[in-house]
Coordinates of C-alpha atoms and ligand atoms in Angstrom, one line a residue:
M1 CA 104.3 110.4 73.3
S2 CA 101.5 109.0 75.5
E3 CA 101.9 108.9 79.4
P4 CA 103.0 105.7 80.8
K5 CA 100.4 103.5 82.4
K6 CA 100.3 103.5 86.2
L7 CA 100.2 100.5 88.4
F8 CA 99.0 100.6 92.1
I9 CA 99.9 97.7 94.2
K10 CA 98.5 96.9 97.7
T11 CA 100.5 94.2 99.6
Y12 CA 99.0 92.2 102.6
G13 CA 100.5 89.5 104.6
C14 CA 104.2 88.4 105.0
Q15 CA 107.5 89.5 103.7
M16 CA 107.3 87.0 100.9
N17 CA 104.4 89.0 99.6
V18 CA 106.3 92.1 99.8
Y19 CA 109.1 90.6 97.8
D20 CA 106.6 89.1 95.2
S21 CA 105.0 92.7 94.9
E22 CA 108.4 94.2 94.0
R23 CA 108.9 91.4 91.5
M24 CA 105.6 92.0 90.0
A25 CA 106.2 95.7 89.8
E26 CA 109.4 95.0 88.0
A27 CA 107.7 92.6 85.6
M28 CA 105.0 95.2 84.7
G29 CA 107.7 97.9 84.6
A30 CA 109.1 96.0 81.7
E31 CA 105.7 96.4 80.0
G32 CA 105.9 100.2 80.5
Y33 CA 103.9 100.5 83.7
V34 CA 105.2 103.0 86.4
M35 CA 104.2 102.7 90.0
T36 CA 101.7 105.1 91.6
D37 CA 100.8 105.3 95.3
A38 CA 97.2 106.2 94.6
A39 CA 94.7 103.9 93.4
E40 CA 92.5 106.7 92.1
N41 CA 94.9 107.6 89.3
A42 CA 96.0 104.1 88.4
D43 CA 95.3 102.3 85.1
M44 CA 95.8 98.9 87.0
V45 CA 95.2 97.9 90.6
L46 CA 96.8 94.8 91.9
L47 CA 95.9 93.4 95.4
N48 CA 98.6 90.9 96.6
T49 CA 96.6 89.1 99.3
C50 CA 97.0 87.0 102.4
H51 CA 94.9 83.9 103.3
I52 CA 96.5 83.2 106.7
R53 CA 93.6 84.3 109.0
E54 CA 90.0 84.9 108.2
K55 CA 90.4 88.6 108.8
A56 CA 93.2 88.8 106.4
S57 CA 91.1 87.2 103.7
E58 CA 88.1 89.3 104.3
K59 CA 90.1 92.5 103.8
L60 CA 90.3 91.6 100.0
Y61 CA 86.5 91.7 99.7
S62 CA 86.1 95.1 101.5
D63 CA 89.0 96.6 99.4
L64 CA 87.5 95.4 96.3
G65 CA 84.2 96.9 97.2
R66 CA 85.9 100.2 97.6
L67 CA 87.3 99.9 94.1
R68 CA 83.9 99.6 92.6
P69 CA 83.3 103.5 92.0
L70 CA 86.7 103.6 90.4
K71 CA 85.9 100.8 87.9
Q72 CA 82.5 102.5 87.2
A73 CA 84.2 105.9 86.6
N74 CA 86.9 104.2 84.4
P75 CA 85.8 100.9 82.8
D76 CA 89.4 100.5 81.3
L77 CA 90.8 100.2 84.9
K78 CA 92.3 96.6 85.2
I79 CA 91.8 95.0 88.6
G80 CA 94.1 92.0 89.6
V81 CA 94.1 89.8 92.6
A82 CA 97.3 88.0 93.4
G83 CA 98.8 86.1 96.4
C84 CA 97.4 83.5 98.7
V85 CA 93.7 84.3 98.5
A86 CA 94.0 84.2 94.7
Q87 CA 95.5 80.8 95.0
A88 CA 92.9 79.5 97.5
E89 CA 89.8 80.9 95.9
G90 CA 90.7 81.2 92.1
A91 CA 87.8 81.9 90.0
E92 CA 85.4 82.1 92.9
I93 CA 86.8 85.6 93.4
Q94 CA 85.5 86.7 90.1
R95 CA 82.1 85.1 90.8
R96 CA 81.8 87.0 94.0
M97 CA 83.3 90.3 92.6
P98 CA 82.9 90.5 88.8
L99 CA 85.0 93.7 88.6
V100 CA 88.1 91.6 89.0
D101 CA 89.8 91.0 85.7
I102 CA 92.8 88.9 86.7
V103 CA 93.4 86.3 89.3
V104 CA 97.0 85.1 89.6
G105 CA 98.6 82.7 92.2
P106 CA 102.0 83.2 93.8
Q107 CA 103.7 80.6 91.6
A108 CA 102.3 81.9 88.4
Y109 CA 102.9 85.7 88.6
H110 CA 105.7 85.7 85.9
R111 CA 102.7 85.3 83.5
L112 CA 101.0 88.3 84.8
P113 CA 102.3 90.6 81.8
Q114 CA 100.9 88.2 79.2
M115 CA 97.6 88.0 81.1
V116 CA 97.4 91.8 80.9
R117 CA 98.4 91.8 77.3
D118 CA 95.8 89.2 76.4
G119 CA 93.0 91.3 78.1
G120 CA 89.6 90.0 79.2
S121 CA 89.1 87.9 82.2
Q122 CA 91.9 85.6 83.2
V123 CA 92.6 83.1 86.0
D124 CA 95.9 81.4 86.6
T125 CA 96.5 79.4 89.8
D126 CA 98.8 76.8 88.4
F127 CA 101.8 75.5 90.2
P128 CA 103.8 75.5 86.9
A129 CA 106.7 73.2 86.2
E130 CA 108.9 76.1 85.1
D131 CA 110.5 78.3 87.7
K132 CA 108.9 81.8 87.8
F133 CA 112.2 83.4 88.8
D134 CA 113.7 82.3 85.4
H135 CA 111.0 84.4 83.7
L136 CA 111.2 87.5 85.6
P137 CA 113.3 90.7 84.7
Q138 CA 116.5 91.4 86.6
R139 CA 116.2 93.2 89.8
K140 CA 115.8 97.1 89.3
A141 CA 117.2 100.1 91.2
M142 CA 116.4 99.8 94.9
R143 CA 114.7 102.5 97.0
G144 CA 117.0 101.9 99.9
P145 CA 119.9 99.9 101.4
T146 CA 117.9 96.9 102.5
A147 CA 116.3 94.2 100.4
F148 CA 114.3 90.9 100.6
L149 CA 115.5 87.9 98.7
T150 CA 113.3 84.7 98.5
V151 CA 115.4 81.7 98.5
Q152 CA 112.8 79.0 99.5
E153 CA 109.1 78.9 99.0
G154 CA 106.3 76.7 100.0
C155 CA 106.0 74.3 103.0
D156 CA 105.7 70.5 103.6
K157 CA 105.3 70.8 107.3
F158 CA 101.5 70.9 107.4
C159 CA 100.8 72.4 110.8
A160 CA 97.2 71.5 111.5
F161 CA 96.1 75.2 111.5
C162 CA 98.0 76.6 108.5
V163 CA 97.0 77.3 104.9
V164 CA 100.5 77.9 103.6
P165 CA 101.2 74.4 102.3
Y166 CA 98.1 74.7 100.2
T167 CA 98.4 78.3 99.0
R168 CA 102.2 78.3 98.3
G169 CA 102.6 74.7 97.4
A170 CA 105.3 72.2 98.1
E171 CA 108.7 73.3 99.5
V172 CA 111.1 74.3 96.7
S173 CA 114.5 75.8 97.2
R174 CA 116.0 78.1 94.5
P175 CA 119.4 77.1 93.1
V176 CA 122.4 78.6 94.7
D177 CA 123.7 80.2 91.5
R178 CA 120.5 82.1 90.9
I179 CA 120.5 83.4 94.5
L180 CA 124.1 84.6 94.4
R181 CA 123.4 86.3 91.1
E182 CA 120.4 88.1 92.5
A183 CA 122.3 89.0 95.7
R184 CA 125.2 90.5 93.6
D185 CA 122.7 92.4 91.5
L186 CA 121.2 93.9 94.5
I187 CA 124.5 94.8 96.1
A188 CA 125.7 96.4 93.0
R189 CA 122.5 98.6 93.2
G190 CA 123.5 99.8 96.6
V191 CA 122.0 97.2 98.9
R192 CA 124.0 96.6 102.1
E193 CA 121.5 94.4 104.0
I194 CA 119.7 91.3 102.6
T195 CA 117.0 89.4 104.4
L196 CA 116.8 85.9 103.0
L197 CA 113.1 84.8 102.8
G198 CA 111.2 81.5 103.0
Q199 CA 108.2 80.0 104.6
N200 CA 110.7 77.7 106.1
V201 CA 113.9 79.4 105.2
N202 CA 116.2 77.3 107.4
G203 CA 115.0 74.3 105.7
Y204 CA 116.8 75.6 102.5
H205 CA 118.4 72.8 100.5
G206 CA 119.1 74.4 97.1
E207 CA 121.4 72.9 94.5
G208 CA 124.8 74.3 94.4
E209 CA 128.4 73.3 93.8
G210 CA 129.0 69.8 95.1
G211 CA 125.3 69.0 95.8
S212 CA 122.6 70.3 98.0
W213 CA 123.5 73.4 100.2
T214 CA 122.1 74.3 103.6
L215 CA 121.1 77.8 104.6
A216 CA 124.3 78.1 106.7
R217 CA 126.5 77.4 103.7
L218 CA 124.5 80.0 101.7
I219 CA 125.0 82.6 104.5
R220 CA 128.6 81.8 104.8
T221 CA 129.1 82.3 101.0
L222 CA 127.1 85.6 101.0
A223 CA 129.2 86.8 103.9
E224 CA 132.2 86.8 101.5
V225 CA 130.6 89.1 99.0
D226 CA 132.1 92.6 99.2
G227 CA 129.6 95.3 100.1
L228 CA 127.2 93.1 101.9
D229 CA 127.3 94.2 105.5
R230 CA 124.2 92.5 107.1
I231 CA 122.4 89.2 106.6
R232 CA 119.1 88.2 108.1
Y233 CA 116.7 85.4 107.4
T234 CA 113.1 84.7 108.2
T235 CA 110.9 82.5 109.0
S236 CA 112.5 79.5 110.5
H237 CA 111.2 76.3 111.9
P238 CA 112.6 75.1 115.2
N239 CA 113.3 71.6 113.7
D240 CA 115.4 72.9 110.9
M241 CA 117.9 74.8 113.0
D242 CA 121.0 72.7 112.2
D243 CA 124.3 72.7 114.0
D244 CA 126.1 74.8 111.3
L245 CA 123.4 77.4 111.3
I246 CA 123.6 77.8 115.1
A247 CA 127.4 78.0 114.7
A248 CA 127.0 80.7 112.1
H249 CA 125.2 82.9 114.6
G250 CA 128.5 82.8 116.6
D251 CA 131.2 83.2 113.8
V252 CA 129.7 85.1 111.0
P253 CA 129.8 88.8 111.8
Q254 CA 127.4 89.8 109.0
L255 CA 124.7 87.6 110.4
M256 CA 122.6 89.9 112.7
P257 CA 121.8 89.0 116.2
Y258 CA 118.2 88.7 115.8
L259 CA 116.2 85.4 115.2
H260 CA 112.5 84.9 114.5
L261 CA 111.7 81.4 115.6
P262 CA 108.0 80.6 115.9
V263 CA 107.0 78.1 118.5
Q264 CA 103.2 78.7 118.5
S265 CA 102.5 77.2 121.9
G266 CA 104.2 76.3 125.1
S267 CA 102.0 73.2 125.8
D268 CA 103.2 69.7 124.5
R269 CA 99.7 68.6 124.2
I270 CA 98.8 71.5 122.0
L271 CA 102.1 71.3 119.9
K272 CA 101.2 67.6 119.2
A273 CA 97.7 68.6 118.2
M274 CA 99.2 71.3 115.9
N275 CA 101.5 68.7 114.3
R276 CA 104.4 70.8 115.1
K277 CA 106.7 67.7 115.7
H278 CA 108.7 69.5 118.6
T279 CA 108.2 69.7 122.2
R280 CA 108.4 72.7 124.5
D281 CA 111.7 71.3 125.9
D282 CA 113.1 70.9 122.4
Y283 CA 112.4 74.6 121.9
L284 CA 114.0 75.7 125.2
R285 CA 117.1 73.6 124.6
L286 CA 117.5 75.0 121.2
I287 CA 117.3 78.5 122.6
D288 CA 120.0 77.7 125.1
R289 CA 122.3 76.4 122.3
I290 CA 121.8 79.5 120.3
R291 CA 122.4 81.8 123.2
A292 CA 125.6 79.8 124.0
V293 CA 127.2 80.9 120.7
R294 CA 125.5 84.5 120.6
Q295 CA 124.7 85.6 124.1
D296 CA 123.0 89.0 123.1
I297 CA 120.8 87.6 120.3
L298 CA 117.3 88.8 120.4
L299 CA 114.6 86.2 119.8
S300 CA 111.1 86.6 118.5
S301 CA 108.3 84.1 118.0
D302 CA 104.8 83.7 116.9
F303 CA 102.0 82.3 119.1
I304 CA 98.5 81.0 118.5
V305 CA 96.1 81.2 121.3
G306 CA 92.8 79.5 121.5
F307 CA 93.7 76.5 119.3
P308 CA 91.0 73.8 119.4
S309 CA 91.0 72.0 122.9
E310 CA 93.4 74.6 124.5
T311 CA 92.8 74.6 128.3
D312 CA 93.7 77.2 130.8
E313 CA 96.5 74.9 131.8
D314 CA 97.9 74.7 128.2
F315 CA 97.7 78.4 128.0
E316 CA 99.6 78.8 131.3
D317 CA 102.3 76.6 129.7
T318 CA 102.6 79.2 127.0
M319 CA 102.8 82.0 129.3
A320 CA 105.5 80.0 131.3
L321 CA 107.5 79.4 128.1
V322 CA 107.4 83.2 127.2
R323 CA 108.7 84.0 130.8
A324 CA 111.4 81.4 130.5
V325 CA 112.7 82.6 127.1
G326 CA 112.4 86.3 127.4
F327 CA 111.5 87.6 123.8
G328 CA 112.7 90.6 122.2
A329 CA 109.5 90.7 120.2
A330 CA 106.6 88.3 119.4
Y331 CA 103.5 88.2 117.4
S332 CA 100.4 86.5 118.9
F333 CA 97.2 85.7 117.1
K334 CA 93.9 84.3 118.0
Y335 CA 93.3 81.0 116.3
S336 CA 91.3 81.4 113.1
A337 CA 89.8 78.2 111.5
R338 CA 90.8 77.9 107.8
S339 CA 88.8 75.6 105.7
G340 CA 90.7 72.8 104.2
T341 CA 93.1 72.5 107.2
P342 CA 92.8 69.6 109.7
A343 CA 92.2 71.8 112.7
A344 CA 89.2 73.4 111.0
E345 CA 87.3 70.2 111.7
R346 CA 87.7 70.5 115.5
P347 CA 85.5 72.3 118.0
E348 CA 86.6 75.8 118.7
V349 CA 87.6 77.4 122.1
M350 CA 85.1 80.0 123.2
A351 CA 85.9 83.3 121.6
S352 CA 85.7 85.2 124.9
V353 CA 88.1 82.8 126.4
A354 CA 90.5 83.1 123.4
D355 CA 90.2 86.9 123.6
S356 CA 91.2 87.2 127.2
R357 CA 94.1 84.7 126.6
L358 CA 95.3 86.9 123.7
Q359 CA 95.1 90.0 125.9
A360 CA 97.2 88.4 128.7
L361 CA 99.9 87.1 126.3
Q362 CA 100.1 90.4 124.4
A363 CA 100.6 92.3 127.6
L364 CA 103.4 89.9 128.7
V365 CA 105.1 90.1 125.4
L366 CA 104.8 93.8 125.2
D367 CA 106.4 94.0 128.5
Q368 CA 109.4 91.9 127.4
Q369 CA 109.7 93.8 124.2
R370 CA 109.9 97.1 126.1
S371 CA 112.6 95.8 128.5
A372 CA 114.7 94.5 125.7
Q373 CA 114.5 97.9 124.0
H374 CA 115.0 99.8 127.2
A375 CA 118.2 97.7 127.9
M376 CA 119.8 99.4 124.9
V377 CA 119.8 102.8 126.4
G378 CA 123.4 103.9 127.1
K379 CA 124.9 101.4 124.6
E380 CA 126.7 101.9 121.4
V381 CA 125.0 100.3 118.4
N382 CA 125.2 100.2 114.6
V383 CA 122.5 101.8 112.6
L384 CA 121.9 101.4 108.8
Y385 CA 120.2 104.5 107.6
E386 CA 117.0 103.8 105.6
K387 CA 115.3 107.3 105.4
A388 CA 115.3 110.8 106.8
G389 CA 113.4 111.2 109.9
R390 CA 110.2 113.3 110.5
F391 CA 112.4 116.0 112.1
P392 CA 115.0 118.1 110.4
G393 CA 118.5 116.7 111.0
Q394 CA 117.2 113.2 111.9
M395 CA 117.8 109.9 110.2
V396 CA 116.0 106.6 110.8
G397 CA 117.3 103.1 110.4
K398 CA 117.6 99.6 112.1
S399 CA 120.1 98.5 114.7
D400 CA 121.7 95.1 114.5
H401 CA 119.0 93.9 116.8
L402 CA 116.4 95.2 114.5
H403 CA 115.3 98.0 116.7
A404 CA 114.1 101.2 114.9
V405 CA 116.4 104.0 115.8
H406 CA 116.1 107.8 115.3
V407 CA 119.5 109.5 115.1
D408 CA 120.3 113.1 115.4
D409 CA 122.6 113.5 112.4
P410 CA 122.3 116.6 110.2
T411 CA 124.8 115.3 107.7
G412 CA 123.6 111.7 107.7
Q413 CA 122.9 110.1 104.3
I414 CA 120.7 107.2 103.4
S415 CA 122.7 103.9 103.1
E416 CA 125.3 105.0 105.7
L417 CA 126.1 102.4 108.3
V418 CA 127.0 104.3 111.5
R419 CA 127.9 103.9 115.1
V420 CA 125.5 105.8 117.5
R421 CA 125.0 106.0 121.3
V422 CA 121.4 105.2 122.4
L423 CA 120.0 108.0 124.6
A424 CA 116.4 107.0 125.2
S425 CA 113.8 104.4 124.5
A426 CA 110.3 105.4 123.5
S427 CA 107.4 103.0 122.9
N428 CA 108.4 101.8 119.4
S429 CA 111.9 103.1 118.7
L430 CA 115.2 104.2 120.2
S431 CA 116.7 107.7 119.9
A432 CA 120.4 108.2 119.6
V433 CA 123.3 110.5 118.5
R434 CA 126.0 109.5 116.0
I435 CA 129.5 108.9 117.3
S436 CA 131.3 108.0 114.1
Ligands
LIG1 N1 106.1 79.9 107.9 C1 105.9 80.5 109.1 C2 104.5 80.9 109.4 C3 103.8 81.7 108.4 S1 102.3 82.2 109.0 C4 106.3 79.6 110.1 O1 106.3 78.5 110.1 O2 106.7 80.2 111.2 C5 102.7 83.4 110.3 C6 102.1 83.0 111.6 O3 100.7 83.2 111.5 C7 102.3 81.6 112.0 O4 103.5 81.5 112.7 C8 101.2 81.5 113.0 O5 101.6 81.9 114.3 C9 100.1 82.3 112.4 N2 99.0 81.6 111.9 C10 99.0 80.7 110.9 N3 97.8 80.1 110.7 C11 97.0 80.5 111.6 C12 95.6 80.4 111.8 N4 94.9 79.5 111.3 N5 95.1 81.2 112.9 C13 95.9 82.0 113.6 N6 97.1 82.2 113.4 C14 97.9 81.4 112.4
LIG2 FE1 102.4 77.0 108.1 FE2 103.6 75.3 109.9 FE3 104.6 75.5 107.3 FE4 104.9 77.5 109.1 S1 105.8 75.5 109.2 S2 104.1 77.6 106.9 S3 103.1 77.5 110.2 S4 102.5 74.7 107.9
LIG3 FE1 99.8 85.2 104.1 FE2 100.4 83.7 102.1 FE3 102.3 85.1 103.5 S1 98.8 83.3 103.5 S2 101.4 85.1 105.5 S3 100.8 86.0 102.3 S4 102.5 83.0 102.6

């Protein structure tokens, strides 16, 4: 028998891309491909790309340049580009880089196996009428106890800076029965923690029994499934945090006390220019309501600095909002103009100004992140083991609050959910001993 063909996938961007890469790997697995972690010995290389900022997009072309010698050495090597750059640039990618055989967008990747079978040069950036999830193989054995599950895709919010509504298309929620089936499938394969994904996951409104379901209802139903110990969801929009979802943070024990809720800016003027449709006060009041039901919840957010027309005063409003909330983590980015978005037409803030704002914000956020993590020292927390640590007798996993924890536990097994006492806090993780 001949050796199975090998597939190498590199994933850029958000968790939705991570999920899509797994599904593409499974789809190609059904064609006889096995995964490899080295591009050098692969028969097919797939780059699953991100278009969100200029730097993210440019990575694709530098990586493709690096693949050139491999393609020269092995003309049979297939090179595919998937994801959001594929959607945004389509056939242009092949014009710029003729070594690319296949370009497939995020809504068309169920057709990838057929494209590979057909051979030659192929581009598919449709938003097809059929649901790709109905044409993908069942979930396969998982590598660990945690999994992503995409429940909603696309976005209709059109923030003035963002490419997602163009690369992922209109907002679509998957039907409840398909999601529950996929969740049960994952749980049967040993998954104990599921993170529900969507570009606007809390805007979920999939068809279920009795009509359209909210994310809260979906979470409450998943919480009843035996074997599922932890539920998370990301990413949320402040305007879609409805009463029941807030309540769920107080009364669903499986829903973990961590919430990523991007605000982007603390200035009302900039929020308006961004087309965010919420004010700084709306956000702060929302945080109060969430903390009222789950006092220890850790909040994280995304920020953009240097958005067109942002003044020092606007930026100070962002810093003040961060101080007022106290985040457990936050991601801040320098504004990057993306062609096709409304903000790309506007004059930009000077790069040196944006750079120094970014530095100031990141320093503040890092400080908050460290104090939230240090505050765990001495406490008892739950950890779900995801893998063995670097040192003998050590296991690594995440706490309920999503902190990485190294645990001294010579008999520990992957997938165990254990109680530990936190002994110390290093820069990016906690260390602990097992007590149960
Ligand atoms: N769906 C998510 C956002 C996905 S993009 C949400 O609405 O929260 C992740 C983050 O990238 C955004 O929250 C934003 O902070 C940042 N981002 C998006 N477009 C950007 C741009 N043009 N320049 C800089 N950062 C951007
Ligand atoms: Fe982009 Fe805004 Fe939609 Fe998030 S809500 S994906 S930032 S357009
Ligand atoms: Fe990037 Fe597309 Fe995700 S642009 S952030 S990979 S939705």
